[in-house]
Amino acid sequence: MTATLSPAAVDRVKDMVARAGALIFDVDGTLAETEEVHRRAFNDAFAQAGLNWCWSRVVYRELLRVAGGKERIRAFDAMRPSGASLSNGRIAELHSIKTARYVELVAAGGCALRPGVEALLATAQERGQRLAIATTTSRDNVEALLSVALGPDWACRFEAIVAGDEVARKKPAPDVYFDVLAKLALPASDCIAIEDSGNGLMAASRAGIPALITRSMYFCDDDFSGALLTVDELTEIV
Ligand code: XBP
Ligand code: MG
């Protein structure tokens, strides 16, 4: 399914995107379909740590309702019949093994940007729009992904970058979006958030930022009521 509005309404949203002072991008699922790489990194970390855990796509889809890798591990641990048994220290250790593995996987094979992302970034910059990133994942993961996908100078293109390990509360809390707005010194109404998940839409909406949704592999069935527009790919609005 492509845009969920009439052609005239889609054009109005395209115009809003073109006139926004800044475009604020989510990372996982929005810039690139990274969650299968995350899932593999989690499973490789569990194997390396001697845990007989292996998250299938079905299990991971459920766990993705929990934002944040450490929080996801904790949620899975708590769901087990014997109940939670991992300490916070052990969870942090597992997550750092996972992050190192994710960085390795992305550096080795990369994870391509989704269709339309590079064109939208370039068009926005040509229009003089400011770019930012608001993500739940860690800065290390953003660096690994975008240094391959956009080149070593990728960060110069984004005036504000706020990652999940830099705020008190992850999405659906608005913390990363509030921090981006403060760094940009722009009102929420002059920005557009580009997201792929219900948690991301809620985080942007709670910060007062209008949001555009690009459907992704794991969140295509989420409820995106309140979004400006829901598209299958960003090529539909470039
Ligand atoms: C997606 C997330 C992250 C990733 C895993 O972030 O919820 O938790 O799934 O990365 P977003 P970490 O869509 O906001 O970019 O293990 O580093 O959390
Ligand atoms: Mg996302």
mmCIF file of C-alpha atoms and ligand atoms in Angstrom:
data_model
loop_
_atom_site.group_PDB
_atom_site.id
_atom_site.type_symbol
_atom_site.label_atom_id
_atom_site.label_comp_id
_atom_site.label_asym_id
_atom_site.label_seq_id
_atom_site.Cartn_x
_atom_site.Cartn_y
_atom_site.Cartn_z
ATOM 1 C CA MET A 1 0.000 0.000 0.000
ATOM 2 C CA THR A 2 1.445 3.402 -0.880
ATOM 3 C CA ALA A 3 0.352 6.777 0.515
ATOM 4 C CA THR A 4 -2.797 6.571 2.591
ATOM 5 C CA LEU A 5 -4.135 10.001 1.529
ATOM 6 C CA SER A 6 -5.547 11.442 -1.676
ATOM 7 C CA PRO A 7 -3.023 12.735 -4.242
ATOM 8 C CA ALA A 8 -3.878 16.324 -3.289
ATOM 9 C CA ALA A 9 -3.307 15.564 0.406
ATOM 10 C CA VAL A 10 -0.038 13.788 -0.396
ATOM 11 C CA ASP A 11 1.089 16.885 -2.306
ATOM 12 C CA ARG A 12 0.274 19.026 0.723
ATOM 13 C CA VAL A 13 2.436 16.783 2.920
ATOM 14 C CA LYS A 14 5.235 16.827 0.353
ATOM 15 C CA ASP A 15 5.060 20.618 0.462
ATOM 16 C CA MET A 16 5.223 20.565 4.289
ATOM 17 C CA VAL A 17 8.314 18.345 4.118
ATOM 18 C CA ALA A 18 9.916 20.660 1.554
ATOM 19 C CA ARG A 19 9.263 23.771 3.645
ATOM 20 C CA ALA A 20 10.238 22.395 7.076
ATOM 21 C CA GLY A 21 13.190 24.079 8.771
ATOM 22 C CA ALA A 22 14.597 20.673 9.665
ATOM 23 C CA LEU A 23 14.031 16.979 8.931
ATOM 24 C CA ILE A 24 14.694 14.716 11.929
ATOM 25 C CA PHE A 25 15.414 11.101 11.002
ATOM 26 C CA ASP A 26 14.986 7.967 13.042
ATOM 27 C CA VAL A 27 17.669 5.370 12.230
ATOM 28 C CA ASP A 28 16.670 1.720 12.591
ATOM 29 C CA GLY A 29 13.992 0.801 10.114
ATOM 30 C CA THR A 30 13.860 4.330 8.681
ATOM 31 C CA LEU A 31 17.286 5.125 7.239
ATOM 32 C CA ALA A 32 18.029 1.425 6.755
ATOM 33 C CA GLU A 33 16.388 -1.936 7.449
ATOM 34 C CA THR A 34 18.788 -2.764 10.280
ATOM 35 C CA GLU A 35 16.680 -4.917 12.604
ATOM 36 C CA GLU A 36 17.658 -8.231 10.996
ATOM 37 C CA VAL A 37 21.314 -7.263 11.576
ATOM 38 C CA HIS A 38 20.451 -6.339 15.183
ATOM 39 C CA ARG A 39 18.647 -9.670 15.608
ATOM 40 C CA ARG A 40 21.676 -11.591 14.285
ATOM 41 C CA ALA A 41 23.978 -9.580 16.577
ATOM 42 C CA PHE A 42 21.793 -10.394 19.603
ATOM 43 C CA ASN A 43 21.806 -14.113 18.748
ATOM 44 C CA ASP A 44 25.563 -14.176 18.109
ATOM 45 C CA ALA A 45 26.125 -12.426 21.454
ATOM 46 C CA PHE A 46 23.933 -14.970 23.276
ATOM 47 C CA ALA A 47 25.887 -17.845 21.672
ATOM 48 C CA GLN A 48 29.208 -16.202 22.524
ATOM 49 C CA ALA A 49 28.046 -15.798 26.135
ATOM 50 C CA GLY A 50 27.014 -19.464 26.340
ATOM 51 C CA LEU A 51 23.285 -18.690 26.601
ATOM 52 C CA ASN A 52 21.012 -21.070 24.689
ATOM 53 C CA TRP A 53 18.851 -18.136 23.559
ATOM 54 C CA CYS A 54 18.060 -17.615 19.895
ATOM 55 C CA TRP A 55 15.471 -14.993 18.960
ATOM 56 C CA SER A 56 13.380 -15.992 15.921
ATOM 57 C CA ARG A 57 11.766 -13.299 13.770
ATOM 58 C CA VAL A 58 8.431 -14.017 15.467
ATOM 59 C CA VAL A 59 9.916 -13.563 18.961
ATOM 60 C CA TYR A 60 11.928 -10.512 17.868
ATOM 61 C CA ARG A 61 8.839 -8.840 16.421
ATOM 62 C CA GLU A 62 7.250 -9.030 19.874
ATOM 63 C CA LEU A 63 10.433 -7.949 21.669
ATOM 64 C CA LEU A 64 10.734 -4.912 19.397
ATOM 65 C CA ARG A 65 7.792 -3.408 21.263
ATOM 66 C CA VAL A 66 10.430 -2.771 23.918
ATOM 67 C CA ALA A 67 12.716 0.046 22.766
ATOM 68 C CA GLY A 68 16.375 -0.408 23.567
ATOM 69 C CA GLY A 69 18.578 -3.476 23.358
ATOM 70 C CA LYS A 70 19.333 -3.758 27.077
ATOM 71 C CA GLU A 71 15.653 -3.297 27.914
ATOM 72 C CA ARG A 72 14.809 -5.974 25.317
ATOM 73 C CA ILE A 73 17.207 -8.487 26.887
ATOM 74 C CA ARG A 74 15.766 -7.716 30.326
ATOM 75 C CA ALA A 75 12.208 -8.164 29.032
ATOM 76 C CA PHE A 76 13.059 -11.545 27.484
ATOM 77 C CA ASP A 77 14.847 -12.691 30.627
ATOM 78 C CA ALA A 78 11.791 -11.772 32.714
ATOM 79 C CA MET A 79 9.417 -13.636 30.356
ATOM 80 C CA ARG A 80 11.174 -16.975 30.886
ATOM 81 C CA PRO A 81 9.288 -19.524 33.024
ATOM 82 C CA SER A 82 12.016 -19.492 35.663
ATOM 83 C CA GLY A 83 11.745 -15.675 35.747
ATOM 84 C CA ALA A 84 14.479 -13.065 35.552
ATOM 85 C CA SER A 85 17.925 -14.314 36.440
ATOM 86 C CA LEU A 86 20.360 -11.862 34.803
ATOM 87 C CA SER A 87 21.849 -8.984 36.788
ATOM 88 C CA ASN A 88 21.955 -5.482 35.294
ATOM 89 C CA GLY A 89 25.722 -5.894 35.005
ATOM 90 C CA ARG A 90 25.361 -9.124 33.059
ATOM 91 C CA ILE A 91 22.720 -7.522 30.779
ATOM 92 C CA ALA A 92 25.033 -4.574 30.121
ATOM 93 C CA GLU A 93 27.873 -7.000 29.354
ATOM 94 C CA LEU A 94 25.686 -8.989 26.956
ATOM 95 C CA HIS A 95 24.551 -5.800 25.254
ATOM 96 C CA SER A 96 28.080 -4.545 24.733
ATOM 97 C CA ILE A 97 29.001 -7.888 23.132
ATOM 98 C CA LYS A 98 25.943 -7.472 20.913
ATOM 99 C CA THR A 99 26.871 -3.905 19.978
ATOM 100 C CA ALA A 100 30.419 -4.938 19.074
ATOM 101 C CA ARG A 101 29.002 -7.709 16.888
ATOM 102 C CA TYR A 102 26.489 -5.330 15.241
ATOM 103 C CA VAL A 103 29.302 -2.891 14.428
ATOM 104 C CA GLU A 104 31.338 -5.787 12.973
ATOM 105 C CA LEU A 105 28.433 -7.017 10.838
ATOM 106 C CA VAL A 106 27.601 -3.566 9.497
ATOM 107 C CA ALA A 107 31.260 -2.748 8.835
ATOM 108 C CA ALA A 108 31.726 -6.057 6.994
ATOM 109 C CA GLY A 109 28.594 -6.208 4.927
ATOM 110 C CA GLY A 110 27.061 -2.810 5.455
ATOM 111 C CA CYS A 111 23.345 -2.289 5.561
ATOM 112 C CA ALA A 112 22.121 -0.298 2.595
ATOM 113 C CA LEU A 113 20.075 2.854 3.031
ATOM 114 C CA ARG A 114 16.422 2.365 2.168
ATOM 115 C CA PRO A 115 15.186 3.593 -1.227
ATOM 116 C CA GLY A 116 14.784 7.348 -1.392
ATOM 117 C CA VAL A 117 16.807 8.112 1.750
ATOM 118 C CA GLU A 118 19.935 9.385 0.010
ATOM 119 C CA ALA A 119 17.856 11.418 -2.471
ATOM 120 C CA LEU A 120 15.804 12.971 0.338
ATOM 121 C CA LEU A 121 18.939 13.897 2.311
ATOM 122 C CA ALA A 122 20.515 15.481 -0.790
ATOM 123 C CA THR A 123 17.334 17.332 -1.825
ATOM 124 C CA ALA A 124 16.823 18.653 1.698
ATOM 125 C CA GLN A 125 20.374 19.970 1.817
ATOM 126 C CA GLU A 126 20.003 21.576 -1.621
ATOM 127 C CA ARG A 127 16.900 23.337 -0.252
ATOM 128 C CA GLY A 128 18.948 24.580 2.711
ATOM 129 C CA GLN A 129 17.027 22.444 5.192
ATOM 130 C CA ARG A 130 18.764 21.296 8.365
ATOM 131 C CA LEU A 131 19.114 17.560 9.096
ATOM 132 C CA ALA A 132 19.112 15.736 12.434
ATOM 133 C CA ILE A 133 18.988 12.230 13.891
ATOM 134 C CA ALA A 134 16.873 11.060 16.849
ATOM 135 C CA THR A 135 17.351 7.350 17.551
ATOM 136 C CA THR A 136 16.989 4.727 20.283
ATOM 137 C CA THR A 137 20.089 2.863 19.256
ATOM 138 C CA SER A 138 23.583 3.803 20.432
ATOM 139 C CA ARG A 139 25.857 6.377 18.844
ATOM 140 C CA ASP A 140 28.369 3.601 18.078
ATOM 141 C CA ASN A 141 25.727 1.834 15.999
ATOM 142 C CA VAL A 142 24.802 5.014 14.130
ATOM 143 C CA GLU A 143 28.476 5.673 13.395
ATOM 144 C CA ALA A 144 28.958 2.091 12.131
ATOM 145 C CA LEU A 145 25.919 2.216 9.881
ATOM 146 C CA LEU A 146 26.304 5.681 8.389
ATOM 147 C CA SER A 147 30.087 5.737 8.011
ATOM 148 C CA VAL A 148 29.605 2.862 5.546
ATOM 149 C CA ALA A 149 26.337 4.037 3.979
ATOM 150 C CA LEU A 150 27.191 7.764 3.685
ATOM 151 C CA GLY A 151 30.991 7.790 3.960
ATOM 152 C CA PRO A 152 33.416 8.854 6.723
ATOM 153 C CA ASP A 153 32.148 12.456 6.799
ATOM 154 C CA TRP A 154 28.508 11.437 7.258
ATOM 155 C CA ALA A 155 28.141 13.281 10.596
ATOM 156 C CA CYS A 156 28.861 16.677 8.968
ATOM 157 C CA ARG A 157 25.495 16.447 7.239
ATOM 158 C CA PHE A 158 23.545 16.260 10.509
ATOM 159 C CA GLU A 159 23.455 19.343 12.693
ATOM 160 C CA ALA A 160 22.090 17.413 15.690
ATOM 161 C CA ILE A 161 22.506 13.722 16.517
ATOM 162 C CA VAL A 162 20.922 12.316 19.687
ATOM 163 C CA ALA A 163 21.178 8.588 20.488
ATOM 164 C CA GLY A 164 19.278 6.419 22.954
ATOM 165 C CA ASP A 165 22.283 5.948 25.240
ATOM 166 C CA GLU A 166 22.463 9.743 25.764
ATOM 167 C CA VAL A 167 18.998 10.376 27.220
ATOM 168 C CA ALA A 168 17.182 9.316 30.388
ATOM 169 C CA ARG A 169 14.195 7.738 28.644
ATOM 170 C CA LYS A 170 14.081 5.980 25.271
ATOM 171 C CA LYS A 171 11.203 6.183 22.766
ATOM 172 C CA PRO A 172 8.207 6.293 23.066
ATOM 173 C CA ALA A 173 9.363 8.964 25.517
ATOM 174 C CA PRO A 174 10.135 12.214 23.633
ATOM 175 C CA ASP A 175 13.573 12.760 25.184
ATOM 176 C CA VAL A 176 15.682 12.296 22.032
ATOM 177 C CA TYR A 177 13.374 14.614 20.095
ATOM 178 C CA PHE A 178 13.398 17.293 22.795
ATOM 179 C CA ASP A 179 17.218 17.191 22.812
ATOM 180 C CA VAL A 180 17.337 17.528 19.011
ATOM 181 C CA LEU A 181 14.940 20.504 19.106
ATOM 182 C CA ALA A 182 17.112 22.177 21.750
ATOM 183 C CA LYS A 183 20.275 21.649 19.690
ATOM 184 C CA LEU A 184 18.563 23.009 16.564
ATOM 185 C CA ALA A 185 16.905 25.855 18.483
ATOM 186 C CA LEU A 186 13.842 25.329 16.305
ATOM 187 C CA PRO A 187 10.174 25.057 17.300
ATOM 188 C CA ALA A 188 8.653 21.580 16.908
ATOM 189 C CA SER A 189 6.189 22.967 14.373
ATOM 190 C CA ASP A 190 9.055 23.888 12.025
ATOM 191 C CA CYS A 191 10.364 20.308 11.919
ATOM 192 C CA ILE A 192 9.240 17.001 10.443
ATOM 193 C CA ALA A 193 10.156 13.656 12.052
ATOM 194 C CA ILE A 194 10.615 10.653 9.794
ATOM 195 C CA GLU A 195 9.926 7.384 11.594
ATOM 196 C CA ASP A 196 9.010 3.713 11.038
ATOM 197 C CA SER A 197 7.426 2.537 14.311
ATOM 198 C CA GLY A 198 4.518 3.267 16.614
ATOM 199 C CA ASN A 199 6.987 3.990 19.430
ATOM 200 C CA GLY A 200 8.802 6.454 17.193
ATOM 201 C CA LEU A 201 5.591 8.171 16.124
ATOM 202 C CA MET A 202 4.569 8.499 19.778
ATOM 203 C CA ALA A 203 7.958 9.956 20.750
ATOM 204 C CA ALA A 204 7.821 12.577 17.979
ATOM 205 C CA SER A 205 4.165 13.394 18.672
ATOM 206 C CA ARG A 206 4.857 13.844 22.399
ATOM 207 C CA ALA A 207 7.530 16.360 21.414
ATOM 208 C CA GLY A 208 4.956 18.138 19.238
ATOM 209 C CA ILE A 209 6.750 17.256 16.001
ATOM 210 C CA PRO A 210 4.645 16.293 12.956
ATOM 211 C CA ALA A 211 5.740 12.845 11.757
ATOM 212 C CA LEU A 212 5.919 11.061 8.420
ATOM 213 C CA ILE A 213 5.970 7.252 8.551
ATOM 214 C CA THR A 214 7.858 4.970 6.199
ATOM 215 C CA ARG A 215 6.645 1.395 6.787
ATOM 216 C CA SER A 216 9.397 -1.065 7.725
ATOM 217 C CA MET A 217 9.757 -4.841 7.980
ATOM 218 C CA TYR A 218 8.922 -5.263 11.658
ATOM 219 C CA PHE A 219 6.462 -2.426 12.257
ATOM 220 C CA CYS A 220 4.283 -2.410 9.134
ATOM 221 C CA ASP A 221 1.222 -3.390 11.196
ATOM 222 C CA ASP A 222 1.674 -0.674 13.835
ATOM 223 C CA ASP A 223 -1.042 1.937 14.340
ATOM 224 C CA PHE A 224 0.136 5.153 12.681
ATOM 225 C CA SER A 225 -2.934 7.265 13.464
ATOM 226 C CA GLY A 226 -1.863 10.868 13.774
ATOM 227 C CA ALA A 227 0.981 10.613 11.286
ATOM 228 C CA LEU A 228 1.008 13.196 8.492
ATOM 229 C CA LEU A 229 1.370 10.411 5.934
ATOM 230 C CA THR A 230 2.304 6.726 5.792
ATOM 231 C CA VAL A 231 4.318 5.556 2.779
ATOM 232 C CA ASP A 232 5.997 2.280 1.839
ATOM 233 C CA GLU A 233 9.187 4.037 0.731
ATOM 234 C CA LEU A 234 10.510 7.601 0.939
ATOM 235 C CA THR A 235 10.780 7.595 -2.859
ATOM 236 C CA GLU A 236 7.074 8.480 -2.717
ATOM 237 C CA ILE A 237 7.776 11.895 -1.261
ATOM 238 C CA VAL A 238 11.107 12.838 -2.825
HETATM 239 C C1 XBP B 1 15.474 0.988 17.215
HETATM 240 C C2 XBP B 1 15.627 0.375 18.537
HETATM 241 C C3 XBP B 1 16.993 -0.094 18.971
HETATM 242 C C4 XBP B 1 17.493 -1.200 18.044
HETATM 243 C C5 XBP B 1 18.605 -1.987 18.678
HETATM 244 O O1 XBP B 1 15.937 2.294 17.335
HETATM 245 O O2 XBP B 1 14.651 0.246 19.263
HETATM 246 O O3 XBP B 1 16.839 -0.611 20.278
HETATM 247 O O4 XBP B 1 16.424 -2.123 17.822
HETATM 248 O O5 XBP B 1 19.674 -1.101 19.018
HETATM 249 P P1 XBP B 1 15.333 3.499 16.372
HETATM 250 P P2 XBP B 1 20.291 -1.148 20.496
HETATM 251 O O6 XBP B 1 14.262 2.904 15.479
HETATM 252 O O7 XBP B 1 14.788 4.543 17.328
HETATM 253 O O8 XBP B 1 16.511 3.970 15.571
HETATM 254 O O9 XBP B 1 20.588 -2.591 20.820
HETATM 255 O O10 XBP B 1 21.514 -0.279 20.417
HETATM 256 O O11 XBP B 1 19.202 -0.574 21.370
HETATM 257 MG MG MG B 2 13.007 2.966 13.978
#
